[in-house]
Backbone as a chain_set.jsonl record, in Angstrom:
{"seq": "RQVVLLGAGYDSRAYWLPAARRATVFEVDHPATQERKRRLVERAVPAGERAHVRFVPADLKEADLASLLRAAGVRRERTAVVWEGVTNYLDERSVDATFTALAEVTAPGSRVIFTYMDRRALDGSDTFTGIAEWATSVDAAGEPFTFGLLPDELPAHLSGRGLNLVLDRSAREAAADYLTPLGRAEPAAPFYHVAEAEVA", "coords": {"N": [[15.777, 22.807, -87.258], [17.583, 22.78, -85.88], [19.122, 24.169, -83.072], [21.526, 26.133, -81.31], [22.016, 27.124, -77.085], [23.395, 29.328, -76.16], [25.413, 29.608, -73.4], [23.17, 29.962, -71.444], [20.834, 29.921, -69.582], [18.377, 30.819, -67.335], [16.53, 30.892, -69.364], [13.751, 29.689, -70.854], [12.655, 29.514, -73.488], [12.761, 26.978, -74.933], [11.401, 25.298, -74.759], [8.565, 26.639, -74.445], [8.522, 28.134, -77.397], [6.894, 27.409, -80.174], [8.361, 26.951, -82.967], [10.858, 26.33, -81.248], [10.267, 24.078, -80.213], [9.931, 21.858, -82.145], [12.093, 21.615, -83.017], [15.852, 20.222, -82.432], [17.224, 21.073, -79.247], [19.877, 22.81, -78.157], [21.416, 22.891, -75.266], [23.864, 25.507, -73.89], [25.187, 25.535, -71.243], [27.131, 26.679, -67.864], [27.907, 25.002, -65.762], [27.406, 24.257, -63.011], [25.268, 26.305, -62.766], [23.688, 24.632, -64.847], [23.037, 22.383, -63.643], [21.227, 23.363, -61.282], [19.446, 24.679, -63.054], [18.28, 22.026, -64.807], [17.485, 20.645, -62.791], [15.087, 22.091, -61.686], [13.728, 22.196, -64.505], [12.951, 19.588, -64.812], [10.862, 19.197, -62.593], [8.872, 20.542, -63.52], [8.277, 20.807, -66.325], [6.832, 18.752, -68.199], [7.812, 15.248, -69.272], [7.898, 14.456, -71.325], [7.976, 16.496, -72.833], [9.742, 17.921, -72.92], [12.039, 16.024, -74.347], [13.312, 16.797, -76.423], [15.04, 18.529, -75.438], [18.737, 18.626, -75.214], [21.481, 19.014, -72.311], [24.311, 20.711, -72.367], [26.815, 20.697, -70.576], [29.514, 23.49, -69.936], [32.08, 26.012, -69.591], [32.644, 28.673, -70.521], [35.071, 29.951, -70.825], [36.587, 28.042, -70.5], [36.362, 26.193, -71.904], [36.619, 23.171, -74.738], [34.668, 24.213, -76.842], [34.052, 22.679, -79.876], [34.177, 20.504, -79.411], [32.773, 19.428, -77.587], [30.094, 20.426, -78.424], [30.435, 18.863, -80.479], [30.276, 16.254, -79.61], [27.645, 16.12, -78.278], [25.925, 15.813, -79.975], [25.785, 17.617, -82.17], [25.239, 18.637, -85.268], [26.718, 19.019, -87.825], [24.592, 21.361, -89.65], [22.987, 23.957, -91.18], [22.062, 26.045, -88.929], [20.464, 27.647, -85.964], [21.846, 29.641, -83.502], [21.85, 31.468, -80.296], [23.114, 33.736, -78.203], [22.812, 35.489, -75.987], [23.571, 38.08, -73.532], [26.167, 37.053, -72.592], [28.458, 37.539, -73.844], [29.691, 40.187, -72.498], [30.999, 39.142, -70.484], [33.026, 37.51, -70.923], [36.364, 37.387, -72.55], [38.745, 38.055, -74.322], [39.828, 36.133, -76.108], [38.163, 34.12, -75.268], [35.493, 34.492, -76.364], [35.87, 35.115, -78.991], [37.114, 32.66, -79.258], [34.82, 30.853, -78.893], [33.496, 32.331, -81.012], [34.845, 30.973, -83.128], [34.77, 28.109, -82.771], [31.717, 27.747, -83.34], [31.878, 28.458, -86.167], [32.995, 26.285, -87.1], [32.247, 23.961, -86.063], [28.753, 24.019, -86.821], [27.354, 24.191, -89.887], [27.242, 26.006, -93.313], [25.773, 28.951, -93.71], [24.37, 29.067, -91.039], [22.845, 30.465, -88.415], [23.691, 32.954, -86.409], [22.814, 34.877, -83.185], [23.461, 37.26, -81.275], [24.708, 39.36, -78.232], [26.645, 42.337, -77.543], [28.473, 44.692, -75.763], [29.116, 47.862, -76.383], [32.963, 48.616, -76.686], [33.118, 50.92, -75.595], [32.386, 52.048, -74.026], [32.97, 50.473, -72.425], [35.857, 51.124, -71.765], [35.748, 53.883, -71.852], [36.25, 55.978, -73.194], [34.232, 57.272, -74.81], [30.935, 58.743, -73.945], [27.917, 57.116, -73.259], [24.651, 57.198, -71.881], [23.633, 56.282, -69.011], [25.243, 54.077, -68.527], [26.761, 54.324, -66.673], [25.434, 53.332, -64.019], [24.581, 50.511, -65.191], [26.536, 49.763, -65.261], [27.485, 49.827, -62.112], [25.504, 48.247, -60.84], [25.514, 45.681, -62.371], [28.312, 44.9, -61.553], [27.61, 45.713, -58.1], [25.927, 43.229, -57.712], [28.677, 40.753, -58.304], [29.069, 40.451, -60.962], [31.193, 42.065, -63.416], [31.504, 44.29, -65.945], [33.101, 42.894, -68.41], [34.403, 42.529, -71.318], [33.899, 43.922, -74.342], [33.138, 44.915, -77.897], [34.158, 46.977, -80.836], [31.932, 48.838, -83.043], [32.45, 49.465, -85.274], [34.475, 47.533, -86.161], [33.506, 45.254, -86.153], [32.849, 44.047, -88.149], [34.898, 42.944, -89.669], [35.622, 41.768, -87.687], [34.423, 39.758, -87.51], [34.404, 38.056, -89.93], [37.394, 37.659, -89.937], [37.356, 35.473, -87.947], [34.89, 33.273, -89.646], [32.814, 34.404, -90.083], [30.17, 35.869, -91.162], [29.021, 39.551, -90.514], [25.765, 39.942, -90.529], [23.31, 41.476, -89.144], [23.911, 44.69, -86.813], [22.513, 46.401, -84.367], [21.39, 48.287, -81.789], [20.54, 48.774, -78.882], [19.002, 49.989, -78.064], [17.915, 51.326, -80.232], [17.078, 48.972, -81.49], [15.018, 48.399, -79.692], [13.282, 51.113, -80.785], [12.299, 49.698, -83.489], [11.243, 47.983, -83.723], [9.549, 47.086, -80.804], [8.77, 49.975, -79.701], [6.322, 50.239, -81.99], [4.673, 48.345, -80.84], [3.774, 49.646, -78.901], [4.938, 49.395, -76.99], [7.013, 50.7, -74.067], [10.582, 50.317, -73.439], [13.415, 50.098, -71.025], [16.077, 50.999, -72.565], [19.825, 50.523, -74.094], [21.864, 52.025, -75.501], [24.291, 51.64, -76.21], [24.35, 48.672, -75.738], [24.288, 45.568, -77.586], [22.47, 44.369, -80.64], [23.105, 41.626, -82.551], [23.45, 39.961, -85.664], [25.083, 36.839, -87.033], [26.322, 34.76, -89.852], [27.488, 31.935, -90.225], [29.87, 31.433, -92.591]], "CA": [[15.805, 21.662, -87.021], [18.683, 22.538, -84.776], [19.38, 24.994, -82.37], [21.827, 25.897, -79.401], [21.42, 28.228, -76.779], [24.816, 29.216, -75.327], [24.839, 30.885, -71.749], [21.088, 29.493, -71.679], [20.968, 30.304, -67.759], [17.452, 29.899, -66.918], [15.869, 30.407, -70.81], [13.144, 28.889, -70.523], [11.932, 29.318, -74.821], [13.656, 25.748, -75.578], [9.993, 24.33, -74.147], [7.219, 26.862, -75.229], [8.093, 28.501, -78.251], [6.323, 25.985, -80.91], [9.544, 26.94, -83.777], [11.937, 25.48, -80.91], [9.46, 22.929, -79.375], [10.425, 21.491, -83.298], [13.843, 20.796, -83.116], [16.741, 19.674, -81.646], [17.534, 22.144, -78.941], [21.25, 22.313, -77.318], [21.389, 24.44, -73.428], [25.57, 25.166, -73.626], [25.857, 26.765, -69.762], [27.781, 27.017, -67.099], [27.459, 23.434, -64.957], [26.215, 24.548, -62.116], [24.121, 27.022, -63.445], [22.681, 23.624, -65.34], [22.393, 21.599, -63.12], [19.934, 23.785, -61.056], [17.719, 24.414, -64.477], [17.899, 21.074, -64.946], [16.316, 20.113, -61.386], [13.764, 22.868, -61.706], [12.65, 22.163, -64.825], [12.497, 17.942, -64.113], [9.611, 18.837, -62.036], [8.15, 21.271, -64.348], [7.936, 20.218, -67.813], [6.285, 16.758, -68.719], [8.742, 14.475, -69.616], [7.363, 14.52, -73.429], [7.769, 18.302, -73.614], [11.507, 18.087, -72.6], [12.626, 15.031, -74.402], [14.344, 17.545, -77.61], [16.429, 19.266, -75.602], [20.437, 18.407, -74.839], [22.307, 20.077, -71.873], [25.655, 20.717, -72.406], [27.767, 21.535, -69.169], [30.924, 24.067, -70.002], [32.186, 26.789, -68.775], [32.948, 29.486, -72.395], [35.93, 30.519, -70.579], [37.867, 27.003, -70.479], [35.794, 24.234, -72.478], [36.628, 23.115, -76.567], [33.19, 24.384, -77.762], [33.797, 22.442, -80.603], [34.531, 19.308, -79.519], [31.824, 19.657, -76.629], [29.182, 20.171, -79.547], [29.94, 17.182, -81.536], [29.986, 14.954, -78.293], [26.37, 16.444, -77.886], [25.099, 15.458, -81.05], [25.656, 18.677, -82.713], [25.25, 18.454, -86.506], [26.856, 20.422, -89.451], [23.68, 21.635, -91.018], [22.25, 25.059, -90.325], [21.825, 25.652, -87.249], [20.044, 28.93, -84.612], [22.496, 30.005, -82.422], [21.54, 32.437, -79.796], [24.076, 33.756, -77.476], [22.897, 36.386, -74.951], [23.51, 38.49, -72.338], [27.19, 36.376, -72.489], [29.952, 38.362, -74.481], [30.443, 40.701, -71.921], [30.967, 38.563, -69.447], [33.92, 36.964, -70.68], [37.338, 37.869, -72.198], [38.478, 38.304, -75.945], [39.444, 34.652, -75.873], [36.634, 32.991, -74.924], [35.129, 34.693, -78.034], [37.118, 34.585, -80.121], [37.122, 30.854, -79.72], [33.576, 30.202, -79.658], [32.855, 31.887, -82.603], [35.614, 29.731, -84.507], [34.198, 27.108, -82.518], [30.572, 28.007, -84.188], [31.412, 28.554, -87.594], [33.393, 24.984, -87.567], [30.841, 23.237, -85.982], [27.85, 24.577, -87.933], [26.935, 24.555, -92.264], [27.609, 27.531, -93.817], [24.388, 30.28, -93.704], [23.851, 28.691, -89.994], [22.414, 32.134, -88.08], [24.666, 33.31, -84.45], [22.271, 35.538, -83.158], [24.481, 37.189, -79.784], [24.45, 40.653, -78.179], [27.865, 42.765, -77.352], [28.673, 45.806, -74.911], [29.79, 48.874, -77.252], [33.964, 48.945, -76.055], [33.762, 52.802, -76.169], [31.455, 52.026, -72.789], [33.93, 50.177, -70.834], [36.798, 52.091, -71.604], [36.309, 54.913, -71.292], [36.388, 56.391, -74.252], [32.685, 57.423, -74.913], [29.903, 59.054, -72.607], [27.03, 56.727, -72.472], [23.935, 57.474, -71.31], [22.816, 54.807, -68.3], [26.775, 52.83, -68.812], [27.422, 54.021, -65.183], [24.164, 52.525, -63.631], [24.666, 49.257, -65.561], [27.857, 49.014, -64.411], [27.298, 49.558, -61.123], [24.598, 46.969, -61.482], [26.786, 44.071, -62.551], [29.279, 45.216, -59.878], [27.299, 44.625, -56.686], [25.913, 42.027, -58.48], [29.97, 40.363, -58.484], [29.447, 39.952, -62.495], [31.43, 42.918, -63.62], [31.676, 44.134, -67.709], [34.853, 42.29, -68.623], [35.001, 42.953, -72.714], [33.15, 44.619, -75.376], [33.786, 45.069, -78.851], [33.733, 47.933, -81.352], [30.873, 48.728, -83.512], [32.583, 49.762, -87.133], [35.217, 46.934, -86.363], [32.887, 43.792, -86.267], [32.447, 43.212, -89.761], [36.241, 41.853, -89.433], [36.094, 40.847, -86.487], [33.768, 38.358, -87.43], [35.17, 37.578, -90.637], [38.404, 36.307, -89.5], [36.782, 34.331, -87.698], [34.328, 32.696, -90.627], [31.151, 34.606, -90.113], [29.509, 37.677, -92.075], [28.047, 40.469, -90.422], [23.964, 40.762, -91.221], [22.825, 42.622, -88.438], [23.816, 44.922, -85.857], [21.69, 47.057, -83.557], [21.716, 49.17, -80.335], [19.0, 47.803, -77.938], [18.196, 51.2, -78.192], [17.792, 51.417, -81.716], [16.011, 47.872, -82.128], [13.465, 48.87, -79.233], [12.84, 51.644, -81.414], [12.141, 49.733, -84.767], [10.203, 46.754, -82.4], [9.105, 47.81, -79.049], [7.736, 51.204, -79.64], [5.344, 50.451, -82.76], [3.702, 47.486, -80.353], [3.519, 50.446, -78.191], [5.791, 48.231, -75.41], [8.302, 51.88, -73.319], [11.164, 49.31, -72.547], [14.399, 51.123, -70.945], [16.934, 50.07, -74.068], [20.88, 51.311, -73.765], [22.616, 52.366, -76.857], [25.71, 51.13, -75.727], [24.319, 47.308, -75.793], [24.16, 45.945, -79.376], [21.984, 43.236, -81.046], [23.63, 41.389, -83.711], [23.208, 38.333, -86.292], [26.116, 37.073, -87.959], [26.186, 34.341, -90.803], [28.643, 30.916, -91.137], [30.5, 31.681, -94.336]], "C": [[16.834, 21.776, -86.032], [18.822, 23.593, -84.249], [20.064, 25.221, -80.961], [22.051, 27.116, -79.34], [22.669, 28.015, -75.909], [24.894, 30.582, -74.308], [23.08, 30.839, -71.787], [20.23, 30.271, -70.658], [19.677, 29.949, -67.495], [15.998, 30.166, -68.103], [15.163, 29.401, -70.706], [12.221, 28.504, -72.552], [12.079, 27.902, -75.333], [11.971, 24.805, -75.302], [8.874, 25.318, -73.935], [6.95, 27.089, -76.46], [8.268, 27.242, -79.372], [7.725, 25.728, -82.003], [11.054, 25.569, -82.575], [11.549, 23.919, -80.52], [9.986, 21.36, -81.288], [11.246, 21.225, -83.611], [14.537, 20.54, -81.892], [17.686, 20.479, -80.932], [19.342, 21.525, -77.887], [21.766, 23.586, -76.086], [23.094, 24.339, -73.779], [24.875, 26.24, -71.859], [26.959, 25.912, -68.879], [27.606, 25.331, -66.196], [26.493, 23.531, -63.712], [25.347, 25.491, -61.901], [22.962, 26.115, -63.342], [22.241, 23.074, -64.55], [21.167, 22.003, -61.777], [18.428, 23.833, -62.172], [17.399, 23.182, -64.795], [16.886, 20.128, -63.978], [14.998, 20.011, -61.486], [13.024, 22.166, -63.33], [12.028, 20.445, -65.344], [11.244, 18.576, -63.679], [8.897, 20.071, -62.542], [7.316, 21.341, -65.533], [7.913, 18.946, -67.688], [7.461, 16.301, -69.228], [8.999, 14.489, -71.638], [7.448, 15.7, -74.263], [9.136, 18.65, -73.491], [12.624, 17.407, -73.449], [13.661, 16.011, -75.594], [15.111, 18.471, -76.945], [17.639, 18.339, -74.757], [20.707, 19.565, -73.892], [23.648, 19.313, -72.291], [26.504, 21.199, -71.868], [28.753, 22.219, -70.349], [30.511, 25.295, -69.978], [33.171, 27.452, -70.103], [34.342, 29.904, -71.884], [36.883, 29.309, -70.971], [37.294, 25.833, -71.676], [36.324, 25.063, -74.026], [35.394, 22.945, -76.847], [32.861, 23.03, -78.831], [33.37, 21.103, -80.405], [32.889, 18.205, -78.017], [30.543, 18.883, -77.211], [28.461, 18.994, -80.164], [29.856, 16.098, -80.878], [27.955, 15.031, -78.523], [25.436, 16.103, -78.76], [25.023, 16.987, -82.018], [25.417, 18.158, -84.541], [26.034, 19.226, -86.923], [25.828, 19.982, -90.084], [24.012, 23.356, -90.422], [21.507, 25.255, -89.259], [21.189, 27.374, -86.219], [20.893, 28.549, -83.951], [22.268, 31.432, -81.779], [22.185, 32.437, -78.688], [24.383, 35.257, -77.032], [22.535, 36.888, -73.414], [25.254, 37.765, -71.865], [28.483, 36.77, -72.211], [30.746, 38.883, -73.503], [30.722, 40.812, -70.66], [32.977, 37.852, -70.006], [35.466, 37.925, -71.49], [37.551, 37.607, -74.271], [38.775, 36.988, -76.486], [38.935, 33.863, -76.304], [35.69, 34.039, -76.051], [35.025, 34.912, -78.715], [37.258, 32.828, -80.68], [36.068, 30.422, -79.565], [33.067, 30.816, -80.802], [33.536, 31.454, -83.558], [34.629, 28.921, -84.083], [32.527, 26.857, -83.388], [30.323, 27.644, -85.137], [32.233, 27.343, -88.128], [32.309, 23.953, -87.301], [29.514, 23.18, -87.283], [27.564, 24.723, -88.877], [27.117, 25.949, -92.135], [25.701, 27.636, -94.168], [23.324, 29.811, -92.039], [24.111, 30.668, -89.728], [23.298, 31.927, -86.621], [23.696, 34.89, -84.537], [22.819, 35.996, -81.368], [23.973, 38.782, -79.635], [25.632, 40.609, -77.218], [27.769, 44.445, -76.335], [29.39, 46.532, -76.157], [31.951, 48.917, -76.475], [34.076, 50.01, -75.587], [33.164, 52.337, -74.196], [32.446, 51.606, -71.774], [35.183, 50.558, -70.775], [36.965, 53.339, -71.049], [36.09, 56.082, -72.547], [35.24, 57.356, -75.449], [31.848, 57.598, -73.82], [28.531, 58.44, -72.996], [25.935, 57.419, -72.117], [23.434, 56.433, -70.364], [24.243, 54.387, -68.098], [26.928, 52.978, -67.269], [26.515, 53.235, -64.133], [24.189, 51.118, -63.987], [25.75, 49.061, -65.047], [27.855, 48.669, -62.687], [26.584, 48.257, -60.476], [24.999, 45.7, -60.888], [27.7, 44.46, -61.592], [29.266, 44.64, -58.975], [26.631, 43.653, -57.313], [27.527, 40.679, -58.362], [29.992, 39.897, -60.072], [29.874, 41.112, -63.001], [31.597, 42.975, -65.487], [32.707, 43.194, -68.146], [35.053, 42.622, -70.308], [33.6, 43.046, -73.394], [33.925, 44.656, -76.562], [33.26, 45.887, -79.961], [32.88, 47.938, -82.665], [31.209, 48.489, -85.229], [33.824, 48.66, -87.0], [34.411, 45.323, -86.106], [32.863, 43.269, -87.414], [33.802, 42.111, -90.253], [36.597, 41.04, -88.573], [35.355, 39.892, -86.583], [34.317, 37.696, -88.746], [36.115, 36.914, -90.622], [38.062, 34.681, -88.877], [35.044, 32.733, -88.406], [33.09, 32.631, -90.594], [30.981, 36.082, -90.294], [28.453, 38.25, -91.105], [26.58, 40.427, -91.354], [23.031, 41.529, -90.765], [23.212, 42.886, -87.698], [23.034, 46.165, -85.048], [21.704, 47.38, -82.194], [20.792, 48.513, -79.969], [18.392, 48.8, -78.208], [17.042, 51.535, -79.228], [16.357, 49.995, -82.326], [14.922, 47.831, -81.141], [12.381, 49.65, -79.833], [11.863, 51.167, -82.665], [11.305, 48.346, -84.087], [9.095, 46.815, -81.339], [7.683, 48.991, -79.592], [6.426, 50.772, -80.628], [4.287, 49.373, -82.048], [3.283, 48.317, -79.09], [3.743, 50.109, -76.648], [6.969, 49.963, -75.579], [8.739, 50.571, -72.835], [12.603, 50.32, -72.583], [15.517, 50.026, -71.912], [18.263, 51.055, -74.199], [21.642, 51.512, -75.308], [23.865, 52.094, -77.432], [25.727, 49.747, -75.551], [23.827, 46.83, -76.671], [22.838, 44.286, -79.176], [22.689, 42.71, -82.021], [23.226, 40.215, -84.554], [23.985, 38.166, -87.266], [25.702, 35.316, -88.578], [27.522, 33.138, -91.063], [28.886, 31.308, -92.674], [30.482, 30.529, -94.81]], "O": [[16.978, 20.808, -85.286], [18.611, 24.445, -85.111], [19.645, 24.833, -79.87], [22.223, 27.979, -80.201], [22.975, 27.046, -75.214], [24.631, 31.784, -74.351], [22.173, 31.604, -72.112], [19.259, 31.003, -70.844], [19.532, 28.733, -67.365], [14.838, 29.814, -67.887], [15.633, 28.282, -70.5], [11.465, 27.565, -72.798], [11.38, 27.673, -76.32], [11.72, 23.704, -75.793], [8.045, 24.875, -73.14], [5.904, 26.733, -77.002], [9.194, 26.443, -79.51], [8.222, 24.602, -82.03], [11.738, 24.602, -82.91], [12.261, 22.915, -80.521], [10.264, 20.168, -81.153], [11.366, 20.502, -84.6], [14.124, 20.582, -80.733], [18.769, 20.753, -81.45], [19.714, 20.501, -77.315], [22.272, 24.707, -76.151], [23.601, 23.227, -73.924], [24.306, 27.321, -71.709], [27.469, 24.824, -69.145], [26.602, 24.756, -66.616], [25.359, 23.108, -63.485], [24.671, 25.519, -60.873], [21.945, 26.174, -62.651], [21.014, 23.061, -64.456], [20.374, 21.159, -61.358], [17.268, 23.421, -62.193], [16.222, 23.014, -65.112], [15.991, 19.319, -64.223], [14.152, 19.117, -61.467], [11.892, 21.683, -63.289], [11.023, 20.187, -66.006], [10.378, 18.491, -64.55], [8.23, 20.622, -61.666], [6.167, 21.741, -65.725], [8.742, 18.178, -67.2], [8.201, 17.173, -69.683], [9.808, 14.515, -72.565], [7.237, 15.981, -75.443], [9.589, 19.682, -73.986], [13.784, 17.818, -73.47], [14.87, 15.802, -75.494], [15.836, 19.228, -77.589], [17.404, 17.536, -73.854], [20.432, 20.732, -74.171], [23.982, 18.141, -72.467], [27.128, 22.123, -72.39], [28.842, 21.713, -71.468], [29.395, 25.779, -70.165], [34.166, 26.895, -70.567], [34.954, 30.346, -72.857], [37.863, 29.522, -71.685], [37.884, 24.844, -72.111], [36.441, 26.221, -74.428], [34.901, 21.842, -77.087], [31.8, 22.41, -78.772], [32.442, 20.57, -81.013], [32.434, 17.081, -77.804], [30.047, 17.779, -76.989], [27.362, 18.469, -80.346], [29.437, 15.047, -81.363], [27.229, 14.095, -78.857], [24.242, 16.064, -78.463], [23.93, 17.249, -82.521], [25.537, 16.945, -84.711], [26.106, 20.31, -86.344], [25.703, 18.964, -90.765], [24.847, 23.801, -89.634], [20.506, 24.681, -88.832], [22.138, 28.113, -85.957], [21.004, 27.362, -83.646], [22.425, 32.451, -82.452], [22.101, 31.435, -77.978], [25.33, 36.0, -77.292], [21.765, 36.482, -72.545], [25.566, 38.003, -70.698], [29.273, 36.644, -71.275], [31.921, 38.571, -73.307], [30.766, 41.776, -69.896], [33.929, 37.892, -69.226], [35.675, 39.06, -71.06], [36.778, 37.17, -75.124], [38.008, 36.604, -77.369], [39.021, 33.102, -77.268], [34.929, 33.125, -76.368], [33.961, 34.983, -79.33], [37.399, 32.175, -81.714], [35.981, 29.32, -80.106], [32.336, 30.204, -81.581], [33.127, 31.445, -84.719], [33.608, 28.841, -84.767], [32.302, 25.8, -83.978], [29.377, 26.944, -85.496], [32.304, 27.189, -89.347], [31.67, 23.293, -88.12], [29.442, 22.492, -88.301], [27.363, 25.933, -88.983], [27.134, 26.744, -91.195], [24.837, 26.873, -94.6], [22.132, 30.05, -91.848], [24.795, 31.564, -90.221], [23.45, 30.888, -85.98], [23.733, 35.737, -85.429], [22.621, 35.247, -80.412], [23.219, 39.382, -80.402], [25.895, 39.706, -76.423], [26.774, 45.157, -76.464], [30.16, 45.892, -76.875], [31.905, 49.523, -75.405], [35.157, 50.274, -75.061], [33.984, 52.499, -73.292], [32.715, 52.114, -70.685], [35.756, 50.363, -69.704], [37.764, 53.814, -70.242], [35.61, 57.165, -72.213], [35.485, 57.888, -76.531], [31.886, 56.848, -72.845], [27.721, 59.359, -73.119], [26.244, 58.603, -71.978], [22.731, 55.582, -70.91], [24.346, 54.39, -66.872], [27.182, 51.987, -66.584], [27.114, 52.454, -63.393], [23.807, 50.371, -63.087], [25.917, 48.087, -64.312], [28.135, 47.597, -62.149], [27.129, 47.442, -59.732], [24.953, 45.049, -59.844], [27.414, 43.933, -60.517], [29.962, 43.7, -58.591], [27.559, 42.847, -57.381], [27.107, 39.522, -58.353], [30.825, 39.069, -60.441], [28.839, 41.722, -63.27], [31.764, 41.977, -66.188], [32.62, 42.635, -67.053], [36.18, 43.077, -70.501], [32.548, 42.471, -73.115], [35.145, 44.492, -76.522], [32.071, 45.732, -80.239], [33.115, 47.005, -83.432], [30.653, 47.796, -86.081], [34.495, 48.841, -88.016], [35.115, 44.34, -85.87], [32.858, 42.057, -87.629], [33.797, 41.042, -90.863], [37.378, 40.092, -88.498], [35.503, 38.999, -85.748], [34.755, 36.568, -88.523], [36.131, 35.771, -91.08], [38.315, 33.504, -89.133], [34.515, 31.785, -87.826], [32.32, 31.699, -90.825], [31.472, 37.08, -89.767], [27.359, 37.739, -90.865], [26.408, 40.785, -92.519], [22.165, 42.133, -91.399], [23.393, 41.905, -86.976], [23.322, 47.171, -85.696], [22.123, 46.505, -81.436], [20.211, 47.684, -80.671], [17.231, 48.71, -78.608], [15.856, 51.851, -79.133], [15.364, 50.015, -83.054], [13.871, 47.305, -81.509], [11.175, 49.419, -79.746], [10.88, 51.839, -82.978], [10.421, 48.167, -84.925], [7.9, 46.522, -81.374], [6.465, 48.931, -79.76], [5.35, 50.953, -80.057], [3.136, 49.374, -82.484], [2.525, 47.799, -78.27], [3.132, 50.366, -75.611], [7.519, 50.349, -76.611], [8.055, 49.79, -72.173], [12.957, 51.035, -73.521], [15.665, 48.804, -71.921], [18.045, 52.253, -74.386], [21.711, 50.515, -76.026], [24.351, 52.218, -78.556], [26.814, 49.261, -75.238], [22.761, 47.364, -76.977], [22.517, 43.563, -78.233], [23.103, 43.672, -82.668], [22.541, 39.397, -83.94], [23.953, 38.881, -88.268], [24.915, 34.639, -87.916], [28.397, 33.344, -91.904], [28.105, 31.411, -93.619], [30.845, 30.333, -95.97]]}, "num_chains": 1, "name": "protein.A"}
């Protein structure tokens, strides 16, 4: 019944996924990005089909996320949180503060689905196919990778912030499990991970 999209960007699933349309969806994003998206949504989505979405402007590097979510109406109940493509552009303090805020604001049993970079790809302690091309691409766009986590340390890292790891797969593993059986061949990186954690 309650969904939080962190760093929602131009994600439109709140408007077309049936399950999301039956929930209250809180879209959290940088104020500048969100303002542009709001204008686009108002033009493209009828008012009655967007009434379930609440916008929460926030810069995750600076915001008191727990206070902002409560003020926006997030209730302490089981919640689905989706945090895609964001942690690798933040810093350790911001990522830690976000995990802690989510565990504080949502109820036990809530799920946080997030992506992260394997830190070894960032510090060069391991060589991964494709990392140089990815890094060059994001650098050229003015958004270099800045943060990563170590898969082996992820369970303890999350536990210290009120979360228990449920699932951790590299994007390549996930593609092999979920896309290949559907006949879809998409490039997927071994150093980029999709993880799911549960609020303790």
